[in-house]
PDB file of C-alpha atoms in Angstrom:
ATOM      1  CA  UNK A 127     -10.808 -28.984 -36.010  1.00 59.00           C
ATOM      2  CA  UNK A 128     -13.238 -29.936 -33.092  1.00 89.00           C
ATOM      3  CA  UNK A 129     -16.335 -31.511 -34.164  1.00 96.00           C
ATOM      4  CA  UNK A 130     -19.429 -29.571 -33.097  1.00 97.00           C
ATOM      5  CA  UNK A 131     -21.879 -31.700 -35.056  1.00 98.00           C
ATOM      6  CA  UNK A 132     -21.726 -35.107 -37.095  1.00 98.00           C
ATOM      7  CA  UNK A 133     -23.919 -36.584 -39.525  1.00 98.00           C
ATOM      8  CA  UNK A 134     -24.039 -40.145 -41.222  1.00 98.00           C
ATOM      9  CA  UNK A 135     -25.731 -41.395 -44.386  1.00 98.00           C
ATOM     10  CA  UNK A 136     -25.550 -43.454 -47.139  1.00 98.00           C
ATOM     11  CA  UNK A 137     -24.630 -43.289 -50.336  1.00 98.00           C
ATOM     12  CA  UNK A 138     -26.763 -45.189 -53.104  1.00 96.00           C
ATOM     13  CA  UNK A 139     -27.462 -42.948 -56.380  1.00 96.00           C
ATOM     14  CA  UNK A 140     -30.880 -43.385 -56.043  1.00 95.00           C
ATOM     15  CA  UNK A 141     -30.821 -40.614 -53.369  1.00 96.00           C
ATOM     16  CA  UNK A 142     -30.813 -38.322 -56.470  1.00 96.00           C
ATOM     17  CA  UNK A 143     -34.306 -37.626 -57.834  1.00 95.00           C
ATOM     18  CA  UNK A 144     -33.143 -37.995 -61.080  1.00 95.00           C
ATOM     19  CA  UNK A 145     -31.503 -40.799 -61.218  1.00 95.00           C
ATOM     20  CA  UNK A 146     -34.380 -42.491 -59.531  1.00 91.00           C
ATOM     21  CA  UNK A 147     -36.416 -41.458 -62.168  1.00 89.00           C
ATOM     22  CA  UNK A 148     -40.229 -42.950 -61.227  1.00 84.00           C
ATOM     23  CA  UNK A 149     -38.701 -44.863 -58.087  1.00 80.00           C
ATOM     24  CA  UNK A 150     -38.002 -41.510 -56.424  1.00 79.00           C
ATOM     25  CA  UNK A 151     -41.077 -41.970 -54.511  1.00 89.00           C
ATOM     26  CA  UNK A 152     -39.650 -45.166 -52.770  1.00 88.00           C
ATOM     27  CA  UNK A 153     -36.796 -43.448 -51.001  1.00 93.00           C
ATOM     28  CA  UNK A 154     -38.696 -40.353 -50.097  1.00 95.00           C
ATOM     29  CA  UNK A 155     -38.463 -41.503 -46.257  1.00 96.00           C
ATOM     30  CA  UNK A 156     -34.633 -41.835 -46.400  1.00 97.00           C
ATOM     31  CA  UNK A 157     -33.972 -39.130 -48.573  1.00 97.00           C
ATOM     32  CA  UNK A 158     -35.930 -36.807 -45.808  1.00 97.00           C
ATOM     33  CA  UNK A 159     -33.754 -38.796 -43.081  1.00 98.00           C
ATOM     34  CA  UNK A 160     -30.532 -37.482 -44.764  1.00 98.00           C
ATOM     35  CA  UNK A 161     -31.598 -33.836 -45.165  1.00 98.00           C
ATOM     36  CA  UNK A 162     -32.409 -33.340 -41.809  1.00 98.00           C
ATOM     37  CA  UNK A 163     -29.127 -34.968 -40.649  1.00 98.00           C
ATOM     38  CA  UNK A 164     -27.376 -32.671 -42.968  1.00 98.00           C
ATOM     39  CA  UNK A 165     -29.272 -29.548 -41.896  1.00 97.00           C
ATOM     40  CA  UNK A 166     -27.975 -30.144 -38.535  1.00 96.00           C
ATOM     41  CA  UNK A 167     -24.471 -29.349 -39.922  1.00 98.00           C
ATOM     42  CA  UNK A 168     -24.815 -25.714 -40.160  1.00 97.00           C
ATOM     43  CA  UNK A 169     -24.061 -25.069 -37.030  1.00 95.00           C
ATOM     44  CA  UNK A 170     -20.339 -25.537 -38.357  1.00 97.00           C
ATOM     45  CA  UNK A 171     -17.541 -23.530 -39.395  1.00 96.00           C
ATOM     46  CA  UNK A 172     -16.422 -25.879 -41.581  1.00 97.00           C
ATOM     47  CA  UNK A 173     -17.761 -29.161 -43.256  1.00 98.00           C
ATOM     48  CA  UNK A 174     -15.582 -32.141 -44.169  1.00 98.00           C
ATOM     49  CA  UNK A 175     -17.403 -34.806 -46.119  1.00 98.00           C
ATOM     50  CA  UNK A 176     -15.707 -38.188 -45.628  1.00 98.00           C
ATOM     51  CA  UNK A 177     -16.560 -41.223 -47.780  1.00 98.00           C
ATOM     52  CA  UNK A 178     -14.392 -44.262 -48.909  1.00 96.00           C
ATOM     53  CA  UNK A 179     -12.983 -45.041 -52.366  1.00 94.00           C
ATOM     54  CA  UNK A 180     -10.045 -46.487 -53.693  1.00 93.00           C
ATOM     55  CA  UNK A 181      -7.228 -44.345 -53.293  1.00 93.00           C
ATOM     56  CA  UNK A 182      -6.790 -41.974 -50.520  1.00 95.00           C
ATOM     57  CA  UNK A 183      -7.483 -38.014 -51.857  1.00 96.00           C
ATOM     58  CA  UNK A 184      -8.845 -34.779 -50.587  1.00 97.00           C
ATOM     59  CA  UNK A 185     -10.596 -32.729 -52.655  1.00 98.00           C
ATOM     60  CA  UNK A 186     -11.321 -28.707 -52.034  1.00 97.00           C
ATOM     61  CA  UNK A 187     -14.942 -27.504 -52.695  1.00 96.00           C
ATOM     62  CA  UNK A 188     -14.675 -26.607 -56.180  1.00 96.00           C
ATOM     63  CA  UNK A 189     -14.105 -30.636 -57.045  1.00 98.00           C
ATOM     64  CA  UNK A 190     -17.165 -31.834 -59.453  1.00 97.00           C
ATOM     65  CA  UNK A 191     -19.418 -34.776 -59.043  1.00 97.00           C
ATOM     66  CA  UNK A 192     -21.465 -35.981 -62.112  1.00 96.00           C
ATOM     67  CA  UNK A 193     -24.591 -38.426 -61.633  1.00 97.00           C
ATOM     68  CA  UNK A 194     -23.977 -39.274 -66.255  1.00 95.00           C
ATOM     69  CA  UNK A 195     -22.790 -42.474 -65.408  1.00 95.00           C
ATOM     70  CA  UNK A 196     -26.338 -43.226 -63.638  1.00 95.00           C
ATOM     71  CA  UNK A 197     -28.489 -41.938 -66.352  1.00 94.00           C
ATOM     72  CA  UNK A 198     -28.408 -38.115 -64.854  1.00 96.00           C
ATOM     73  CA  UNK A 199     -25.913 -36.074 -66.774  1.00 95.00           C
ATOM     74  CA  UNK A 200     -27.702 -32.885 -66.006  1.00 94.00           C
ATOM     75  CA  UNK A 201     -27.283 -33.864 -62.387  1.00 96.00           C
ATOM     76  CA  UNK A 202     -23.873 -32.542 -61.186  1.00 96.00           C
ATOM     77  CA  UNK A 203     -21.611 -30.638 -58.132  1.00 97.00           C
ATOM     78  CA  UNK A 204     -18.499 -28.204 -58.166  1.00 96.00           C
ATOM     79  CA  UNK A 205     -17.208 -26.057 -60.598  1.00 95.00           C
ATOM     80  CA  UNK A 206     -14.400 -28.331 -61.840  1.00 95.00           C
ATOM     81  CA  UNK A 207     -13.846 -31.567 -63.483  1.00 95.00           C
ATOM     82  CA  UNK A 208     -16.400 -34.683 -62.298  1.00 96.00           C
ATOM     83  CA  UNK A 209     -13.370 -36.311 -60.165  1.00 97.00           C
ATOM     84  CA  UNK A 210     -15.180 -36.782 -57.215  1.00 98.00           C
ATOM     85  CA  UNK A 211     -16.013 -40.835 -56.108  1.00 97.00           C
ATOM     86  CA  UNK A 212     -19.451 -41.748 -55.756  1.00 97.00           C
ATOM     87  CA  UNK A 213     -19.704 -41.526 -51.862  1.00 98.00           C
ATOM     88  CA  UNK A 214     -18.252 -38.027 -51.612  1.00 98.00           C
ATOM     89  CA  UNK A 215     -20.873 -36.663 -54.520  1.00 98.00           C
ATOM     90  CA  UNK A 216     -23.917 -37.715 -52.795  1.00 98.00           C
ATOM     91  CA  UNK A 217     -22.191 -36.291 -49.718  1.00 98.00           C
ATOM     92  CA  UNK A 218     -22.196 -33.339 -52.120  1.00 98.00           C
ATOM     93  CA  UNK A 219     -25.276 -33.535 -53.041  1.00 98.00           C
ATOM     94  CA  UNK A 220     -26.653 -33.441 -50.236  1.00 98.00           C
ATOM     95  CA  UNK A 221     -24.947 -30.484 -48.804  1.00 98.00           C
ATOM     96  CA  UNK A 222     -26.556 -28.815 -51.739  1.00 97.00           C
ATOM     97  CA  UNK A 223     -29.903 -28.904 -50.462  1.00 96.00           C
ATOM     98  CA  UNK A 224     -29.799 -27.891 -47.393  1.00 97.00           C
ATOM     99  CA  UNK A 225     -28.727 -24.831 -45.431  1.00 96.00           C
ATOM    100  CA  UNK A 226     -25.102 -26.274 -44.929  1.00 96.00           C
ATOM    101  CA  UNK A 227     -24.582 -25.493 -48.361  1.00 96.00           C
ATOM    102  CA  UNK A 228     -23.164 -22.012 -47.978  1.00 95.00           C
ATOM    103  CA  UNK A 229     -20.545 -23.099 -45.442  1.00 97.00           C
ATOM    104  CA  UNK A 230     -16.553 -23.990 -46.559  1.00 97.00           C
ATOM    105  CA  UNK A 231     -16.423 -27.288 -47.397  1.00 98.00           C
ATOM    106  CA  UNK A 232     -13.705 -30.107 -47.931  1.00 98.00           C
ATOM    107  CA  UNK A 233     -13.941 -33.979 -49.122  1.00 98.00           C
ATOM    108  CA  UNK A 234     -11.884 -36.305 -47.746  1.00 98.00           C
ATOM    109  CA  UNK A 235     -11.312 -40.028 -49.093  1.00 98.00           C
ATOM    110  CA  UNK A 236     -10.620 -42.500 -47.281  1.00 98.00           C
ATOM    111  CA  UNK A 237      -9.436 -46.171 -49.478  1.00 97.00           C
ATOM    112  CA  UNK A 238     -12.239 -49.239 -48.178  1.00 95.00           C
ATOM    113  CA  UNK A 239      -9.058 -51.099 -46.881  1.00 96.00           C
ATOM    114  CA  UNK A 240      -7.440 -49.186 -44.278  1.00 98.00           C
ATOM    115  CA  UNK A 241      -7.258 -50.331 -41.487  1.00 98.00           C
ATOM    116  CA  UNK A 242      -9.367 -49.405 -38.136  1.00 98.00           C
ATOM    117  CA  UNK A 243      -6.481 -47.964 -36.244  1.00 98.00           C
ATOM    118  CA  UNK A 244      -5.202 -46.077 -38.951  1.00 98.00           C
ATOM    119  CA  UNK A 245      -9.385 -44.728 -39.832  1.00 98.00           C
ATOM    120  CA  UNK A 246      -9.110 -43.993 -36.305  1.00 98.00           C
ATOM    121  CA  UNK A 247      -5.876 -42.162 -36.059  1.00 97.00           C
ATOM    122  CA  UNK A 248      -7.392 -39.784 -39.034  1.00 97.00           C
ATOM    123  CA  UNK A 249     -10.242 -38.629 -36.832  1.00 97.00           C
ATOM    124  CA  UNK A 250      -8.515 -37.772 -34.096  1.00 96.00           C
ATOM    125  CA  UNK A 251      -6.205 -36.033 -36.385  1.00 95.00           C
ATOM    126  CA  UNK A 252      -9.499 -34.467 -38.045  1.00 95.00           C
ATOM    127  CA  UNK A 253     -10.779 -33.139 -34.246  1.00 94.00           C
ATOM    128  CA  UNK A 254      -7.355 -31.882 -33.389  1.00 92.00           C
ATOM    129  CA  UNK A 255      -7.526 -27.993 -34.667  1.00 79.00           C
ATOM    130  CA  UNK A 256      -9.119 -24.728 -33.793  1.00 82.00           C
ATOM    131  CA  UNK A 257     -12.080 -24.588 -36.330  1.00 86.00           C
ATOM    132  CA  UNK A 258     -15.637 -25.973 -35.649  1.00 94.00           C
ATOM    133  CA  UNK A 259     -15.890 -28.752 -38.143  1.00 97.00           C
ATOM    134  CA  UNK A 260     -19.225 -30.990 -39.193  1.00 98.00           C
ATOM    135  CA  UNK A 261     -18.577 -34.254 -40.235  1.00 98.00           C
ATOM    136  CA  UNK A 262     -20.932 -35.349 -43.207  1.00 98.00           C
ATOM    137  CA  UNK A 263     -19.980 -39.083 -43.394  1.00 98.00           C
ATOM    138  CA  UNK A 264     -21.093 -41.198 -45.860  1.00 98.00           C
ATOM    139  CA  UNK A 265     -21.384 -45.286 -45.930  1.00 98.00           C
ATOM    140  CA  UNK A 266     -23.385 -47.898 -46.250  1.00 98.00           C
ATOM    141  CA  UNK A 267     -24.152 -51.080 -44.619  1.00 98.00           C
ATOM    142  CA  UNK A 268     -23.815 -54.338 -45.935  1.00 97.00           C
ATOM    143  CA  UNK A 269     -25.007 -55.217 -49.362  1.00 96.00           C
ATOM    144  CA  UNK A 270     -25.836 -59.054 -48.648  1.00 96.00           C
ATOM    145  CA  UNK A 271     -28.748 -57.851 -47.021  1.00 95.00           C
ATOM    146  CA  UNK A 272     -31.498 -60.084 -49.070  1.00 90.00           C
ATOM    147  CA  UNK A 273     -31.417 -62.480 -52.203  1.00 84.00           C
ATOM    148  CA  UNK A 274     -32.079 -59.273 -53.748  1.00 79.00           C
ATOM    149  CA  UNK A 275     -29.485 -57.185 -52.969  1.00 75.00           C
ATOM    150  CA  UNK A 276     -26.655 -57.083 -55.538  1.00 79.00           C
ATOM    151  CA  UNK A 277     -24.525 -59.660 -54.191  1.00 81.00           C
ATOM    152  CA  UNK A 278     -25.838 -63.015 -52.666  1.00 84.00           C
ATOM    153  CA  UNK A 279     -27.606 -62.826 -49.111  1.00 92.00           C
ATOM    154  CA  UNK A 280     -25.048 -63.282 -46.384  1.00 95.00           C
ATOM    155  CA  UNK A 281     -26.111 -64.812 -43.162  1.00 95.00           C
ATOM    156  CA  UNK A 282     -24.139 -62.591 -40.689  1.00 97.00           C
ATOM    157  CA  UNK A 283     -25.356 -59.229 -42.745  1.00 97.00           C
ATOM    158  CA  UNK A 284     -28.231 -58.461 -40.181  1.00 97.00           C
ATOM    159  CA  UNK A 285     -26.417 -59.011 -37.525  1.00 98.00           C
ATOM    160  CA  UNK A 286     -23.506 -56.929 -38.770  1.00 98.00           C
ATOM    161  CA  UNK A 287     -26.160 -53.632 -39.604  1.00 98.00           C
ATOM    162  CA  UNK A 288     -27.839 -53.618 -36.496  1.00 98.00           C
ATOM    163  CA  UNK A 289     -24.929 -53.864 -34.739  1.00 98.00           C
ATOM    164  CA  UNK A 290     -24.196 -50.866 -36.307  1.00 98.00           C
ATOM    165  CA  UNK A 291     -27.226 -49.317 -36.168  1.00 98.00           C
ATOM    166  CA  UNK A 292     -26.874 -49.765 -32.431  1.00 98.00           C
ATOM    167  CA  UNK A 293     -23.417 -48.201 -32.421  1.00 98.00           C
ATOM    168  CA  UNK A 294     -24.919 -45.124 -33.833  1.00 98.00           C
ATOM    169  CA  UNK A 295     -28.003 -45.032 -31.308  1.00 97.00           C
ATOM    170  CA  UNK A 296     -25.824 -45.448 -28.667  1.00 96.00           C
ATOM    171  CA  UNK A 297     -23.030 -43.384 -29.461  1.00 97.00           C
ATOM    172  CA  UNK A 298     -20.573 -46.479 -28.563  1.00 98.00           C
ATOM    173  CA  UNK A 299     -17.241 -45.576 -30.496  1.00 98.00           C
ATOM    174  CA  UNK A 300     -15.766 -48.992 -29.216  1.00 98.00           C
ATOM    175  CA  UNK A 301     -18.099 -51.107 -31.269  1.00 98.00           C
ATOM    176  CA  UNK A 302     -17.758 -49.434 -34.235  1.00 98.00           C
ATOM    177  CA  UNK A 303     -13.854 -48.933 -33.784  1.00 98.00           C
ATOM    178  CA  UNK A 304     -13.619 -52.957 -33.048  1.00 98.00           C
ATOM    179  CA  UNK A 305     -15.864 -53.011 -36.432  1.00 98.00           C
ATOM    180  CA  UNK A 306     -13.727 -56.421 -38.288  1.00 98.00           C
ATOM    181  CA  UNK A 307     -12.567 -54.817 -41.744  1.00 98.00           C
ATOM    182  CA  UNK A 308     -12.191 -58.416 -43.217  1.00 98.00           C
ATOM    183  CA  UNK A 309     -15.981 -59.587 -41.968  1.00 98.00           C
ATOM    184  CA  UNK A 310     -17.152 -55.882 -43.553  1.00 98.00           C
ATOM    185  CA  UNK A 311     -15.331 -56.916 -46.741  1.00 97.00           C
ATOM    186  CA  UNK A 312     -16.638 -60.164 -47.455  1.00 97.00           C
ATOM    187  CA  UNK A 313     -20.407 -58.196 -46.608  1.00 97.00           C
ATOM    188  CA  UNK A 314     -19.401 -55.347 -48.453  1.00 96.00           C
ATOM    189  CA  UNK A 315     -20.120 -53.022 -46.221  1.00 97.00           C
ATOM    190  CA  UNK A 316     -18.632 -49.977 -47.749  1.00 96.00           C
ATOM    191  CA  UNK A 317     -19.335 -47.331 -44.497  1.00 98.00           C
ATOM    192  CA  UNK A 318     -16.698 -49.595 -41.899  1.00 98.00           C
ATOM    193  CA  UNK A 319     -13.190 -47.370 -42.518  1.00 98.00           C
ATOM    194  CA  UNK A 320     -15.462 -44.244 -42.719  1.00 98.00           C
ATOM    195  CA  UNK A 321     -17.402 -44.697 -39.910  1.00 98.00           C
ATOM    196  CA  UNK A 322     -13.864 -45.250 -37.924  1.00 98.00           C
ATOM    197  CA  UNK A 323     -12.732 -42.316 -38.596  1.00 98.00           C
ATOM    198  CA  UNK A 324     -15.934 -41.285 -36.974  1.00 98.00           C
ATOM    199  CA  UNK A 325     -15.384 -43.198 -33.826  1.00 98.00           C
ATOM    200  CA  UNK A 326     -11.795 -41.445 -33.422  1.00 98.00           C
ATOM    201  CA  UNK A 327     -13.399 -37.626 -34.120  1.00 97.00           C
ATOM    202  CA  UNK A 328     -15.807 -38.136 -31.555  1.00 98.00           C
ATOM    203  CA  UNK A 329     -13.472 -39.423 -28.949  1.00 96.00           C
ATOM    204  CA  UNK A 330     -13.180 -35.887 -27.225  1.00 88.00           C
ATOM    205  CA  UNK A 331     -16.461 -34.511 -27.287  1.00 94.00           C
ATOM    206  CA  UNK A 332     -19.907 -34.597 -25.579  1.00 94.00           C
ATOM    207  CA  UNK A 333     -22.367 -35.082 -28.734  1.00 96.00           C
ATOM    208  CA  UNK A 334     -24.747 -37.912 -28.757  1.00 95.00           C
ATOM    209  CA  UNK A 335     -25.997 -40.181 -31.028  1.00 96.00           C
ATOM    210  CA  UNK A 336     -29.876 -40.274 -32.513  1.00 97.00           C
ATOM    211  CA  UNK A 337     -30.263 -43.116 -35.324  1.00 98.00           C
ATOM    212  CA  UNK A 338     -33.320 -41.635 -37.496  1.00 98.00           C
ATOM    213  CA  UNK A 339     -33.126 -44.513 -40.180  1.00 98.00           C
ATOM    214  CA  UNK A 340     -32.517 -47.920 -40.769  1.00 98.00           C
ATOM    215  CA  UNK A 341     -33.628 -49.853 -43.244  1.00 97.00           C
ATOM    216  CA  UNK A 342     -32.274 -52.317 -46.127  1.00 95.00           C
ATOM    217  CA  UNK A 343     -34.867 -51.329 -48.853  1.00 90.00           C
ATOM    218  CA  UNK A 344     -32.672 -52.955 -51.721  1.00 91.00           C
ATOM    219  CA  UNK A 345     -31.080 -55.394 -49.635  1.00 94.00           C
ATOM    220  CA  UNK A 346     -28.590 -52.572 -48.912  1.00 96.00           C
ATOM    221  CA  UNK A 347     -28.023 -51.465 -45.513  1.00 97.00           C
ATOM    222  CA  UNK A 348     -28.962 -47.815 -44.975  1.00 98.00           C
ATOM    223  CA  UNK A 349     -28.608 -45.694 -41.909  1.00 98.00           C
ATOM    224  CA  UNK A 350     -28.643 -42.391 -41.440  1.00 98.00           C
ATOM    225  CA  UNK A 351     -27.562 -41.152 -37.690  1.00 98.00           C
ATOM    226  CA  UNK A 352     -26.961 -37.547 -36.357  1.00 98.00           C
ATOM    227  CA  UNK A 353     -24.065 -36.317 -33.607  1.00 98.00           C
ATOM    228  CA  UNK A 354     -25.345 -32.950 -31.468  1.00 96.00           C
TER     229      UNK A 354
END
């Protein structure tokens, strides 16, 4: 499917109003970021919504995502049962707000620990068809962003984001293939295998790269990045 548009974001519940609850207000600037990257998915044909979890699945659009565990239960996506991991029902989520919505959709997961060459393989695989596909990818950065972020600050976790972040100003697919799987584990950097697959389904096209956020408001790396 070639890729005619791209768009990254994270993944924290908190994106959902509802599970926010009073905090909603905090994220408003992010959650605006991710609509807007989103929107710029209808262009598509298609949209394939790619986020890691543990075990490799794809999921077709009727697959449900329920926000209950978070303290949401009215909060949920799809017709069927709540199987969807926690990346690909924001991904979901989103989608549902925006214009993108109406368009075919599939989820793809991809496990934390594959490794880059085989993340990369999958999205050249991905851009290698006849349909016009937008790629809603969803990760984020590196929790070890502050001595308030859920696990203990990590001293290379800035430099780890912004090199990141850069990656996705830039458009530069070798930095975030070359992106060290064991160094984003120990960070816990959940976006690094997604954001490979990324770098290999942009490989053959033209789009470039605008980063519209990046911040670490929970001592959580967030970006959100759109490919036109």
């Amino acid at each position: 499917m070639p890729v005619v548009a791209a768009a990254v974001c994270p993944h924290p519940p908190l994106l959902v109003p509802e599970v926010a609850s009073g905090a909603a207000p905090e994220l408003d600037d992010l959650r605006a970021a991710c609509l807007a990257a989103v929107e710029s998915l209808a262009t598509a044909d298609h949209i394939l919504v790619i986020g890691a979890a543990t075990d490799p699945r794809t999921f077709d659009a009727s697959a449900g995502g329920s926000f209950g565990a978070y303290g949401a239960p009215s909060v949920r996506i799809g017709s069927g049962p709540p199987v969807l991991p926690l990346s690909l029902a924001i991904g979901g989520w989103l989608l549902e707000q925006t214009k993108a919505a109406q368009l075919p959709r599939t989820y793809r997961a991809v496990p934390a620990d594959t490794v880059p060459e085989m993340c990369v393989q999958l999205g050249r695989e991905i851009a290698d068809g006849n349909d016009r596909v937008g790629l809603l990818v969803m990760g984020d950065g590196s929790a070890r962003r502050s001595e308030h972020s859920p696990v203990h600050l990590h001293p290379r976790a800035e430099i780890f984001d912004a090199t990141v972040a850069n990656a996705f100003h830039h458009r530069d697919l070798d930095v975030l293939k070359a992106l060290d799987p064991d160094l984003a584990a120990e960070l816990q950097a959940a976006g690094r295998a997604p954001w490979q697959v990324l770098a290999g389904a942009l490989e053959g096209t033209s789009l470039s790269g605008d980063l519209t956020y990046e911040a670490a408001p929970y001592g959580v790396g967030y970006f959100v990045a759109s490919f036109t």
